[in-house]
């Protein structure tokens, strides 16, 4: 199977191609925290990047975050529905989006100070993607594959119900497309360090403070593409643990907006 064919199938299996999906994703997912952007600039030894490239940019949450921090920001996203949402939500003139795959960006050699994959590297073919990252990074530039842990730290009963939902969704997956589960994120650092493309590979940890209530917790669950695919395939909210999450979140949080923590893991590679 070609990488392009593999990627097309992943878009369908992920749920990203559904026209209804991007709005909910954009509304409930978090944007990367300032501390993470600070960390990447420090590692790249640049105060203001000339170019940041965001691979698998989705609805642009992780791309727009750089608008005031970089001269130019390019989001690379193959899904038309996600990319259109990103363009609609982006006002900054120094941010643009291109329709391409992460391993075939079409961008010039050695021009990016920072390349990121926000909650997206596990959807990509690692070897060709890392080779493309190394091609477009300038010497000393930084690649960051970063993810936040699911669920957010908000209330232990809500977290337990969310964890149960994740276990059910991941155990049901049987799409024949390899391991694109949340667990695949654990291998990011090893892959980055093994190919000889980066002089240094390490992990950095940061967190952000978010606010939300029961509605946003359930909305975050709905932002999981595989969950939507299973629901569209006929599985019920009860079978997937979504009904239980909704009930527990309503009971534990009520109508309150509460503060919670998102914990991020950034796997960093310096070219």
JSON list of N, CA and C in Angstrom, two decimals, residues 70-108:
[
{"chain": "A", "resi": 70, "resn": "UNK", "atom": "N", "xyz": [5.75, 34.22, 15.34]},
{"chain": "A", "resi": 70, "resn": "UNK", "atom": "CA", "xyz": [6.62, 33.89, 14.20]},
{"chain": "A", "resi": 70, "resn": "UNK", "atom": "C", "xyz": [6.32, 34.81, 13.02]},
{"chain": "A", "resi": 71, "resn": "UNK", "atom": "N", "xyz": [7.30, 34.98, 12.15]},
{"chain": "A", "resi": 71, "resn": "UNK", "atom": "CA", "xyz": [7.09, 35.80, 10.96]},
{"chain": "A", "resi": 71, "resn": "UNK", "atom": "C", "xyz": [6.10, 35.13, 10.00]},
{"chain": "A", "resi": 72, "resn": "UNK", "atom": "N", "xyz": [6.26, 33.82, 9.81]},
{"chain": "A", "resi": 72, "resn": "UNK", "atom": "CA", "xyz": [5.38, 33.08, 8.90]},
{"chain": "A", "resi": 72, "resn": "UNK", "atom": "C", "xyz": [5.05, 31.73, 9.52]},
{"chain": "A", "resi": 73, "resn": "UNK", "atom": "N", "xyz": [3.80, 31.29, 9.37]},
{"chain": "A", "resi": 73, "resn": "UNK", "atom": "CA", "xyz": [3.35, 30.02, 9.90]},
{"chain": "A", "resi": 73, "resn": "UNK", "atom": "C", "xyz": [2.59, 29.29, 8.79]},
{"chain": "A", "resi": 74, "resn": "UNK", "atom": "N", "xyz": [2.95, 28.04, 8.56]},
{"chain": "A", "resi": 74, "resn": "UNK", "atom": "CA", "xyz": [2.29, 27.24, 7.52]},
{"chain": "A", "resi": 74, "resn": "UNK", "atom": "C", "xyz": [1.73, 25.98, 8.14]},
{"chain": "A", "resi": 75, "resn": "UNK", "atom": "N", "xyz": [0.43, 25.76, 7.99]},
{"chain": "A", "resi": 75, "resn": "UNK", "atom": "CA", "xyz": [-0.20, 24.53, 8.41]},
{"chain": "A", "resi": 75, "resn": "UNK", "atom": "C", "xyz": [-0.33, 23.59, 7.23]},
{"chain": "A", "resi": 76, "resn": "UNK", "atom": "N", "xyz": [0.05, 22.35, 7.43]},
{"chain": "A", "resi": 76, "resn": "UNK", "atom": "CA", "xyz": [-0.01, 21.33, 6.38]},
{"chain": "A", "resi": 76, "resn": "UNK", "atom": "C", "xyz": [-1.10, 20.33, 6.75]},
{"chain": "A", "resi": 77, "resn": "UNK", "atom": "N", "xyz": [-2.16, 20.25, 5.96]},
{"chain": "A", "resi": 77, "resn": "UNK", "atom": "CA", "xyz": [-3.30, 19.42, 6.32]},
{"chain": "A", "resi": 77, "resn": "UNK", "atom": "C", "xyz": [-3.96, 18.82, 5.06]},
{"chain": "A", "resi": 78, "resn": "UNK", "atom": "N", "xyz": [-4.02, 17.49, 4.96]},
{"chain": "A", "resi": 78, "resn": "UNK", "atom": "CA", "xyz": [-4.61, 16.86, 3.77]},
{"chain": "A", "resi": 78, "resn": "UNK", "atom": "C", "xyz": [-6.14, 16.82, 3.77]},
{"chain": "A", "resi": 79, "resn": "UNK", "atom": "N", "xyz": [-6.76, 16.88, 4.95]},
{"chain": "A", "resi": 79, "resn": "UNK", "atom": "CA", "xyz": [-8.22, 16.79, 5.02]},
{"chain": "A", "resi": 79, "resn": "UNK", "atom": "C", "xyz": [-8.85, 18.13, 4.64]},
{"chain": "A", "resi": 80, "resn": "UNK", "atom": "N", "xyz": [-9.66, 18.11, 3.59]},
{"chain": "A", "resi": 80, "resn": "UNK", "atom": "CA", "xyz": [-10.27, 19.35, 3.11]},
{"chain": "A", "resi": 80, "resn": "UNK", "atom": "C", "xyz": [-11.20, 19.97, 4.14]},
{"chain": "A", "resi": 81, "resn": "UNK", "atom": "N", "xyz": [-11.99, 19.14, 4.83]},
{"chain": "A", "resi": 81, "resn": "UNK", "atom": "CA", "xyz": [-12.95, 19.68, 5.80]},
{"chain": "A", "resi": 81, "resn": "UNK", "atom": "C", "xyz": [-12.24, 20.33, 6.97]},
{"chain": "A", "resi": 82, "resn": "UNK", "atom": "N", "xyz": [-11.16, 19.71, 7.46]},
{"chain": "A", "resi": 82, "resn": "UNK", "atom": "CA", "xyz": [-10.41, 20.30, 8.57]},
{"chain": "A", "resi": 82, "resn": "UNK", "atom": "C", "xyz": [-9.70, 21.58, 8.12]},
{"chain": "A", "resi": 83, "resn": "UNK", "atom": "N", "xyz": [-9.14, 21.55, 6.93]},
{"chain": "A", "resi": 83, "resn": "UNK", "atom": "CA", "xyz": [-8.40, 22.71, 6.43]},
{"chain": "A", "resi": 83, "resn": "UNK", "atom": "C", "xyz": [-9.33, 23.91, 6.20]},
{"chain": "A", "resi": 84, "resn": "UNK", "atom": "N", "xyz": [-10.52, 23.66, 5.67]},
{"chain": "A", "resi": 84, "resn": "UNK", "atom": "CA", "xyz": [-11.47, 24.75, 5.46]},
{"chain": "A", "resi": 84, "resn": "UNK", "atom": "C", "xyz": [-11.86, 25.40, 6.78]},
{"chain": "A", "resi": 85, "resn": "UNK", "atom": "N", "xyz": [-12.05, 24.58, 7.80]},
{"chain": "A", "resi": 85, "resn": "UNK", "atom": "CA", "xyz": [-12.37, 25.13, 9.12]},
{"chain": "A", "resi": 85, "resn": "UNK", "atom": "C", "xyz": [-11.22, 26.00, 9.63]},
{"chain": "A", "resi": 86, "resn": "UNK", "atom": "N", "xyz": [-9.98, 25.53, 9.42]},
{"chain": "A", "resi": 86, "resn": "UNK", "atom": "CA", "xyz": [-8.82, 26.29, 9.85]},
{"chain": "A", "resi": 86, "resn": "UNK", "atom": "C", "xyz": [-8.76, 27.64, 9.14]},
{"chain": "A", "resi": 87, "resn": "UNK", "atom": "N", "xyz": [-9.02, 27.65, 7.85]},
{"chain": "A", "resi": 87, "resn": "UNK", "atom": "CA", "xyz": [-8.97, 28.90, 7.09]},
{"chain": "A", "resi": 87, "resn": "UNK", "atom": "C", "xyz": [-10.07, 29.87, 7.54]},
{"chain": "A", "resi": 88, "resn": "UNK", "atom": "N", "xyz": [-11.24, 29.33, 7.86]},
{"chain": "A", "resi": 88, "resn": "UNK", "atom": "CA", "xyz": [-12.35, 30.17, 8.33]},
{"chain": "A", "resi": 88, "resn": "UNK", "atom": "C", "xyz": [-12.04, 30.80, 9.69]},
{"chain": "A", "resi": 89, "resn": "UNK", "atom": "N", "xyz": [-11.32, 30.07, 10.52]},
{"chain": "A", "resi": 89, "resn": "UNK", "atom": "CA", "xyz": [-11.06, 30.53, 11.89]},
{"chain": "A", "resi": 89, "resn": "UNK", "atom": "C", "xyz": [-9.80, 31.37, 12.03]},
{"chain": "A", "resi": 90, "resn": "UNK", "atom": "N", "xyz": [-9.03, 31.50, 10.96]},
{"chain": "A", "resi": 90, "resn": "UNK", "atom": "CA", "xyz": [-7.74, 32.19, 11.03]},
{"chain": "A", "resi": 90, "resn": "UNK", "atom": "C", "xyz": [-7.84, 33.57, 10.40]},
{"chain": "A", "resi": 91, "resn": "UNK", "atom": "N", "xyz": [-7.51, 34.60, 11.17]},
{"chain": "A", "resi": 91, "resn": "UNK", "atom": "CA", "xyz": [-7.55, 35.98, 10.68]},
{"chain": "A", "resi": 91, "resn": "UNK", "atom": "C", "xyz": [-6.16, 36.53, 10.36]},
{"chain": "A", "resi": 92, "resn": "UNK", "atom": "N", "xyz": [-5.14, 35.99, 10.99]},
{"chain": "A", "resi": 92, "resn": "UNK", "atom": "CA", "xyz": [-3.78, 36.52, 10.83]},
{"chain": "A", "resi": 92, "resn": "UNK", "atom": "C", "xyz": [-3.28, 36.30, 9.40]},
{"chain": "A", "resi": 93, "resn": "UNK", "atom": "N", "xyz": [-2.71, 37.34, 8.83]},
{"chain": "A", "resi": 93, "resn": "UNK", "atom": "CA", "xyz": [-2.26, 37.26, 7.44]},
{"chain": "A", "resi": 93, "resn": "UNK", "atom": "C", "xyz": [-0.94, 36.50, 7.29]},
{"chain": "A", "resi": 94, "resn": "UNK", "atom": "N", "xyz": [-0.23, 36.27, 8.38]},
{"chain": "A", "resi": 94, "resn": "UNK", "atom": "CA", "xyz": [1.03, 35.55, 8.29]},
{"chain": "A", "resi": 94, "resn": "UNK", "atom": "C", "xyz": [0.86, 34.04, 8.50]},
{"chain": "A", "resi": 95, "resn": "UNK", "atom": "N", "xyz": [-0.39, 33.59, 8.58]},
{"chain": "A", "resi": 95, "resn": "UNK", "atom": "CA", "xyz": [-0.69, 32.16, 8.75]},
{"chain": "A", "resi": 95, "resn": "UNK", "atom": "C", "xyz": [-1.44, 31.67, 7.52]},
{"chain": "A", "resi": 96, "resn": "UNK", "atom": "N", "xyz": [-0.96, 30.59, 6.92]},
{"chain": "A", "resi": 96, "resn": "UNK", "atom": "CA", "xyz": [-1.65, 30.00, 5.78]},
{"chain": "A", "resi": 96, "resn": "UNK", "atom": "C", "xyz": [-1.61, 28.49, 5.86]},
{"chain": "A", "resi": 97, "resn": "UNK", "atom": "N", "xyz": [-2.45, 27.85, 5.06]},
{"chain": "A", "resi": 97, "resn": "UNK", "atom": "CA", "xyz": [-2.59, 26.39, 5.09]},
{"chain": "A", "resi": 97, "resn": "UNK", "atom": "C", "xyz": [-2.42, 25.83, 3.68]},
{"chain": "A", "resi": 98, "resn": "UNK", "atom": "N", "xyz": [-1.74, 24.70, 3.60]},
{"chain": "A", "resi": 98, "resn": "UNK", "atom": "CA", "xyz": [-1.53, 24.06, 2.30]},
{"chain": "A", "resi": 98, "resn": "UNK", "atom": "C", "xyz": [-2.10, 22.65, 2.33]},
{"chain": "A", "resi": 99, "resn": "UNK", "atom": "N", "xyz": [-2.70, 22.22, 1.22]},
{"chain": "A", "resi": 99, "resn": "UNK", "atom": "CA", "xyz": [-3.25, 20.86, 1.13]},
{"chain": "A", "resi": 99, "resn": "UNK", "atom": "C", "xyz": [-2.16, 19.87, 0.76]},
{"chain": "A", "resi": 100, "resn": "UNK", "atom": "N", "xyz": [-1.62, 19.20, 1.74]},
{"chain": "A", "resi": 100, "resn": "UNK", "atom": "CA", "xyz": [-0.51, 18.27, 1.49]},
{"chain": "A", "resi": 100, "resn": "UNK", "atom": "C", "xyz": [-0.42, 17.28, 2.64]},
{"chain": "A", "resi": 101, "resn": "UNK", "atom": "N", "xyz": [0.33, 16.20, 2.38]},
{"chain": "A", "resi": 101, "resn": "UNK", "atom": "CA", "xyz": [0.62, 15.22, 3.43]},
{"chain": "A", "resi": 101, "resn": "UNK", "atom": "C", "xyz": [1.93, 15.59, 4.12]},
{"chain": "A", "resi": 102, "resn": "UNK", "atom": "N", "xyz": [2.09, 15.11, 5.34]},
{"chain": "A", "resi": 102, "resn": "UNK", "atom": "CA", "xyz": [3.25, 15.48, 6.15]},
{"chain": "A", "resi": 102, "resn": "UNK", "atom": "C", "xyz": [4.56, 15.01, 5.54]},
{"chain": "A", "resi": 103, "resn": "UNK", "atom": "N", "xyz": [4.53, 13.95, 4.75]},
{"chain": "A", "resi": 103, "resn": "UNK", "atom": "CA", "xyz": [5.76, 13.43, 4.16]},
{"chain": "A", "resi": 103, "resn": "UNK", "atom": "C", "xyz": [6.01, 13.99, 2.76]},
{"chain": "A", "resi": 104, "resn": "UNK", "atom": "N", "xyz": [5.11, 14.85, 2.29]},
{"chain": "A", "resi": 104, "resn": "UNK", "atom": "CA", "xyz": [5.25, 15.45, 0.95]},
{"chain": "A", "resi": 104, "resn": "UNK", "atom": "C", "xyz": [4.73, 16.89, 1.01]},
{"chain": "A", "resi": 105, "resn": "UNK", "atom": "N", "xyz": [5.40, 17.74, 1.78]},
{"chain": "A", "resi": 105, "resn": "UNK", "atom": "CA", "xyz": [4.88, 19.09, 2.02]},
{"chain": "A", "resi": 105, "resn": "UNK", "atom": "C", "xyz": [5.04, 20.01, 0.81]},
{"chain": "A", "resi": 106, "resn": "UNK", "atom": "N", "xyz": [6.06, 19.76, -0.01]},
{"chain": "A", "resi": 106, "resn": "UNK", "atom": "CA", "xyz": [6.34, 20.65, -1.12]},
{"chain": "A", "resi": 106, "resn": "UNK", "atom": "C", "xyz": [7.03, 21.94, -0.72]},
{"chain": "A", "resi": 107, "resn": "UNK", "atom": "N", "xyz": [7.43, 22.06, 0.54]},
{"chain": "A", "resi": 107, "resn": "UNK", "atom": "CA", "xyz": [8.09, 23.27, 1.03]},
{"chain": "A", "resi": 107, "resn": "UNK", "atom": "C", "xyz": [9.59, 23.22, 0.72]},
{"chain": "A", "resi": 108, "resn": "UNK", "atom": "N", "xyz": [10.25, 24.38, 0.65]},
{"chain": "A", "resi": 108, "resn": "UNK", "atom": "CA", "xyz": [11.68, 24.42, 0.32]},
{"chain": "A", "resi": 108, "resn": "UNK", "atom": "C", "xyz": [12.55, 23.77, 1.38]}
]
